[in-house]
């Protein structure tokens, strides 16, 4: 009888021990963003960083003016059909007729490794490092300065600009940037926000700039740290990676290492309890 009581006590101790282990394995879910927001006073915003042209970017450039025939010289026909309607003029029986094209074909200029594009009539233009508005102003100035078009309107679109969002988000993938400025919060919203298993205190942003790779880590629970980070405004081809928290990591290793499984320890406790009951009986 004394041995039976000792076994029951031992089983109870084991159960308490396993409960302590399981509770220590659990990770507090810090799911609230910007936990310091009530301590922040109004401050000047971080200077907005617009997307800038980089080598290997693809650009669609449309030039329009009061003289359509003259401005058409500077346009790729498929590019102009993508950015807006293109009017094609042809002759039939001596009369000039016009038709509007709405083709979905896209024509673009590819920025080479030196940061240049080859533009009709103007020749080689160095465009790397410019925003869309800066590049539009530059081309407009060149056309006016060389006496080619005095009233040119230049419209520019990025073709292949996007960011990659990976890890613990609802919809990982590559997302197109359709605006001049995209914040890390905009990007995460596009991906459907972090899952509950995403580690909000350690969001990684990987960026290649000037031939070098830079990495930034953002703590989404700290508004001031996020908004003052160089990675708050994303650039094209940035990689955003949301690391899984420790609970999620343990879940993914259950098949490879059953010792890390909560169900494994519950099974052990159940087995010990069953043995103790049998001994008592």
Coordinates of C-alpha atoms in Angstrom, one line a residue:
X1 CA 0.0 0.0 0.0
X2 CA 2.9 2.3 0.8
X3 CA 4.4 1.6 -2.6
X4 CA 1.1 2.4 -4.3
X5 CA 0.9 5.8 -2.5
X6 CA 4.4 6.6 -3.6
X7 CA 3.6 5.7 -7.2
X8 CA 0.5 8.0 -7.1
X9 CA 2.6 10.8 -5.6
X10 CA 5.3 10.2 -8.2
X11 CA 2.6 10.3 -11.0
X12 CA 1.3 13.6 -9.6
X13 CA 4.8 15.1 -9.5
X14 CA 5.3 14.0 -13.2
X15 CA 2.0 15.6 -14.2
X16 CA 2.9 18.9 -12.5
X17 CA 6.4 18.7 -14.1
X18 CA 4.9 18.1 -17.6
X19 CA 2.4 20.9 -17.1
X20 CA 5.2 23.3 -16.2
X21 CA 7.2 22.2 -19.3
X22 CA 4.3 22.7 -21.6
X23 CA 3.5 26.1 -20.2
X24 CA 7.1 27.2 -20.5
X25 CA 7.1 26.1 -24.1
X26 CA 4.2 28.4 -24.9
X27 CA 5.1 31.8 -26.4
X28 CA 3.2 35.0 -25.5
X29 CA 1.5 36.2 -28.7
X30 CA 2.5 39.9 -29.0
X31 CA -0.1 40.6 -31.7
X32 CA -0.8 44.3 -31.0
X33 CA 0.9 46.7 -33.3
X34 CA 2.3 50.0 -32.2
X35 CA 2.2 49.3 -28.5
X36 CA 4.0 52.6 -27.8
X37 CA 1.6 54.8 -29.7
X38 CA 0.1 56.4 -26.6
X39 CA 3.5 57.6 -25.6
X40 CA 4.4 59.3 -28.9
X41 CA 3.8 63.0 -29.3
X42 CA 3.3 64.6 -32.7
X43 CA 6.6 64.6 -34.6
X44 CA 7.7 65.4 -38.1
X45 CA 7.2 62.5 -40.5
X46 CA 10.1 60.6 -42.0
X47 CA 10.8 62.1 -45.4
X48 CA 8.8 60.1 -47.9
X49 CA 11.0 58.1 -50.2
X50 CA 9.6 57.7 -53.8
X51 CA 10.4 54.8 -56.0
X52 CA 13.5 55.6 -58.1
X53 CA 14.6 54.2 -61.5
X54 CA 17.1 51.5 -61.2
X55 CA 19.0 49.3 -63.7
X56 CA 16.9 46.6 -65.2
X57 CA 13.7 48.6 -64.6
X58 CA 11.2 48.6 -67.5
X59 CA 9.6 52.0 -68.3
X60 CA 6.7 53.0 -70.5
X61 CA 7.1 56.6 -71.7
X62 CA 4.4 58.5 -73.5
X63 CA 5.0 61.9 -75.0
X64 CA 2.0 64.0 -76.1
X65 CA 1.6 67.6 -77.5
X66 CA -0.6 69.8 -79.6
X67 CA 1.2 68.4 -82.6
X68 CA 0.3 64.6 -82.5
X69 CA 2.4 63.8 -85.6
X70 CA 5.5 65.4 -84.1
X71 CA 5.1 63.8 -80.6
X72 CA 4.4 60.4 -82.1
X73 CA 8.1 60.3 -83.2
X74 CA 9.1 59.9 -79.5
X75 CA 6.6 57.1 -78.7
X76 CA 6.7 53.4 -79.0
X77 CA 3.3 52.7 -80.5
X78 CA 2.6 49.8 -78.2
X79 CA 3.6 51.9 -75.2
X80 CA 1.2 54.6 -76.1
X81 CA -1.6 52.1 -76.5
X82 CA -0.9 50.9 -73.0
X83 CA -0.8 54.3 -71.4
X84 CA -3.8 55.7 -73.3
X85 CA -5.6 55.5 -76.6
X86 CA -3.5 55.9 -79.7
X87 CA -4.8 57.5 -82.8
X88 CA -3.7 55.9 -86.0
X89 CA -4.1 58.0 -89.1
X90 CA -4.3 56.5 -92.6
X91 CA -5.6 57.6 -96.0
X92 CA -8.5 56.1 -98.1
X93 CA -9.5 57.5 -101.4
X94 CA -7.5 60.7 -100.7
X95 CA -9.2 61.3 -97.3
X96 CA -7.5 61.1 -93.9
X97 CA -9.2 58.8 -91.4
X98 CA -8.5 58.2 -87.8
X99 CA -9.0 55.1 -85.6
X100 CA -8.4 54.5 -81.9
X101 CA -6.3 51.6 -80.8
X102 CA -6.8 49.9 -77.4
X103 CA -4.3 47.1 -77.7
X104 CA -3.1 45.5 -74.5
X105 CA 0.4 45.0 -75.9
X106 CA 3.1 46.7 -73.8
X107 CA 6.2 48.4 -75.2
X108 CA 8.9 49.6 -72.8
X109 CA 12.4 50.9 -72.4
X110 CA 14.7 48.7 -70.4
X111 CA 17.2 50.6 -68.2
X112 CA 20.7 49.1 -68.8
X113 CA 23.4 48.3 -66.2
X114 CA 24.8 51.8 -66.6
X115 CA 21.4 53.3 -65.8
X116 CA 20.7 54.6 -69.3
X117 CA 17.9 54.2 -71.9
X118 CA 18.0 54.8 -75.6
X119 CA 15.3 57.4 -76.4
X120 CA 14.2 58.3 -79.9
X121 CA 16.0 61.4 -81.3
X122 CA 17.4 62.3 -77.9
X123 CA 19.7 59.3 -77.9
X124 CA 21.2 57.9 -74.6
X125 CA 19.7 59.3 -71.5
X126 CA 20.9 58.6 -68.0
X127 CA 17.8 58.0 -65.9
X128 CA 18.9 55.9 -62.9
X129 CA 18.2 57.5 -59.6
X130 CA 15.3 59.6 -60.8
X131 CA 11.7 59.5 -59.6
X132 CA 8.9 59.4 -62.2
X133 CA 8.2 63.1 -61.9
X134 CA 11.9 63.9 -62.1
X135 CA 12.3 61.8 -65.2
X136 CA 9.3 63.3 -66.9
X137 CA 10.6 66.8 -66.2
X138 CA 14.0 65.8 -67.5
X139 CA 12.7 64.5 -70.8
X140 CA 10.3 67.4 -71.2
X141 CA 13.3 69.8 -70.7
X142 CA 15.4 68.0 -73.2
X143 CA 12.7 68.1 -75.8
X144 CA 12.1 71.8 -75.3
X145 CA 15.8 72.7 -75.0
X146 CA 16.6 71.1 -78.3
X147 CA 13.7 72.9 -80.0
X148 CA 11.8 69.6 -80.7
X149 CA 8.6 70.1 -78.7
X150 CA 7.7 73.2 -76.7
X151 CA 4.5 72.0 -75.1
X152 CA 5.3 68.3 -74.4
X153 CA 3.5 66.4 -71.7
X154 CA 5.5 63.3 -70.6
X155 CA 3.8 60.4 -68.8
X156 CA 5.8 57.6 -67.3
X157 CA 4.9 54.2 -65.8
X158 CA 7.0 51.5 -64.2
X159 CA 6.2 48.1 -65.8
X160 CA 7.9 45.5 -63.6
X161 CA 8.1 47.3 -60.2
X162 CA 7.1 45.2 -57.3
X163 CA 8.1 43.8 -53.9
X164 CA 8.2 40.2 -52.6
X165 CA 6.4 39.4 -49.3
X166 CA 7.2 36.0 -47.8
X167 CA 6.7 34.1 -44.6
X168 CA 3.8 34.3 -42.1
X169 CA 1.4 36.4 -44.0
X170 CA -2.0 35.5 -45.3
X171 CA -1.1 35.7 -49.0
X172 CA 2.6 35.6 -49.7
X173 CA 3.8 36.5 -53.2
X174 CA 5.1 39.3 -55.4
X175 CA 3.0 42.5 -55.4
X176 CA 3.1 45.2 -58.0
X177 CA 3.9 48.8 -56.8
X178 CA 1.2 51.0 -58.4
X179 CA 2.2 54.2 -56.7
X180 CA 5.2 56.4 -56.2
X181 CA 5.5 55.5 -52.5
X182 CA 4.8 52.3 -50.7
X183 CA 5.3 51.8 -47.0
X184 CA 5.9 48.5 -45.2
X185 CA 2.4 48.7 -43.8
X186 CA 0.9 49.1 -47.3
X187 CA 2.8 46.0 -48.4
X188 CA 1.7 43.9 -45.5
X189 CA -1.9 45.0 -46.1
X190 CA -1.6 43.9 -49.7
X191 CA -0.5 40.4 -48.4
X192 CA -3.5 40.2 -46.1
X193 CA -1.6 41.1 -42.9
X194 CA 0.5 38.8 -40.7
X195 CA -1.0 35.5 -39.5
X196 CA -1.4 35.0 -35.8
X197 CA 1.9 33.0 -35.9
X198 CA 3.9 35.8 -37.5
X199 CA 6.6 37.4 -35.3
X200 CA 5.7 41.1 -35.2
X201 CA 8.8 42.1 -33.3
X202 CA 11.2 40.9 -36.0
X203 CA 10.1 41.6 -39.6
X204 CA 13.0 41.5 -42.0
X205 CA 13.4 43.7 -45.1
X206 CA 16.2 42.8 -47.6
X207 CA 17.2 45.4 -50.1
X208 CA 19.8 45.6 -52.8
X209 CA 21.1 49.1 -53.5
X210 CA 24.2 50.2 -55.3
X211 CA 25.4 46.7 -55.8
X212 CA 25.2 45.9 -52.0
X213 CA 22.7 44.0 -49.9
X214 CA 21.2 45.8 -46.9
X215 CA 19.0 44.2 -44.2
X216 CA 16.6 45.9 -41.8
X217 CA 14.7 44.5 -38.9
X218 CA 11.4 46.2 -37.9
X219 CA 9.5 45.8 -34.7
X220 CA 5.8 46.4 -35.6
X221 CA 4.9 46.7 -31.9
X222 CA 7.1 49.9 -31.8
X223 CA 5.6 52.6 -34.0
X224 CA 8.5 55.0 -33.5
X225 CA 11.1 52.4 -34.6
X226 CA 9.1 51.4 -37.6
X227 CA 8.4 54.9 -38.9
X228 CA 12.0 56.1 -38.5
X229 CA 13.5 53.1 -40.2
X230 CA 15.0 53.4 -43.7
X231 CA 12.8 50.4 -44.6
X232 CA 9.5 52.1 -43.7
X233 CA 9.3 53.2 -47.4
X234 CA 10.0 50.2 -49.6
X235 CA 11.9 50.2 -52.9
X236 CA 11.3 48.0 -55.9
X237 CA 12.4 44.4 -55.5
X238 CA 12.6 44.6 -51.7
X239 CA 12.0 41.3 -50.0
X240 CA 9.8 41.4 -46.8
X241 CA 10.1 38.3 -44.7
X242 CA 7.9 37.7 -41.7
X243 CA 9.5 35.1 -39.4
X244 CA 7.3 32.5 -37.6
X245 CA 7.2 32.7 -33.9
X246 CA 8.5 29.9 -31.7
X247 CA 5.2 28.2 -31.4
X248 CA 4.8 28.0 -35.1
X249 CA 8.4 26.7 -35.4
X250 CA 7.7 23.9 -33.0
X251 CA 4.6 22.9 -34.9
X252 CA 6.6 22.5 -38.1
X253 CA 9.1 20.2 -36.3
X254 CA 6.6 17.7 -34.8
X255 CA 7.1 15.1 -37.5
X256 CA 10.9 15.5 -37.4
X257 CA 11.3 15.6 -33.6
X258 CA 8.4 14.3 -31.5
X259 CA 10.1 15.4 -28.3
X260 CA 9.1 19.0 -29.2
X261 CA 5.4 18.0 -29.6
X262 CA 3.0 19.0 -26.9
X263 CA 0.9 15.9 -27.8
X264 CA 3.9 13.7 -27.1
X265 CA 4.2 15.0 -23.5
X266 CA 0.4 14.7 -23.0
X267 CA 0.6 11.1 -24.1
X268 CA 3.5 10.4 -21.7
X269 CA 1.5 11.9 -18.8
X270 CA -1.6 9.8 -19.8
X271 CA 0.5 6.6 -19.9
X272 CA 2.0 7.2 -16.5
X273 CA -1.4 7.9 -15.0
X274 CA -2.9 4.8 -16.5
X275 CA 0.0 2.7 -15.1
X276 CA -0.6 4.2 -11.6
X277 CA -4.3 3.4 -11.8
X278 CA -3.6 -0.2 -12.8
X279 CA -1.2 -0.6 -9.9
X280 CA -3.7 0.8 -7.4
X281 CA -6.3 -1.7 -8.7

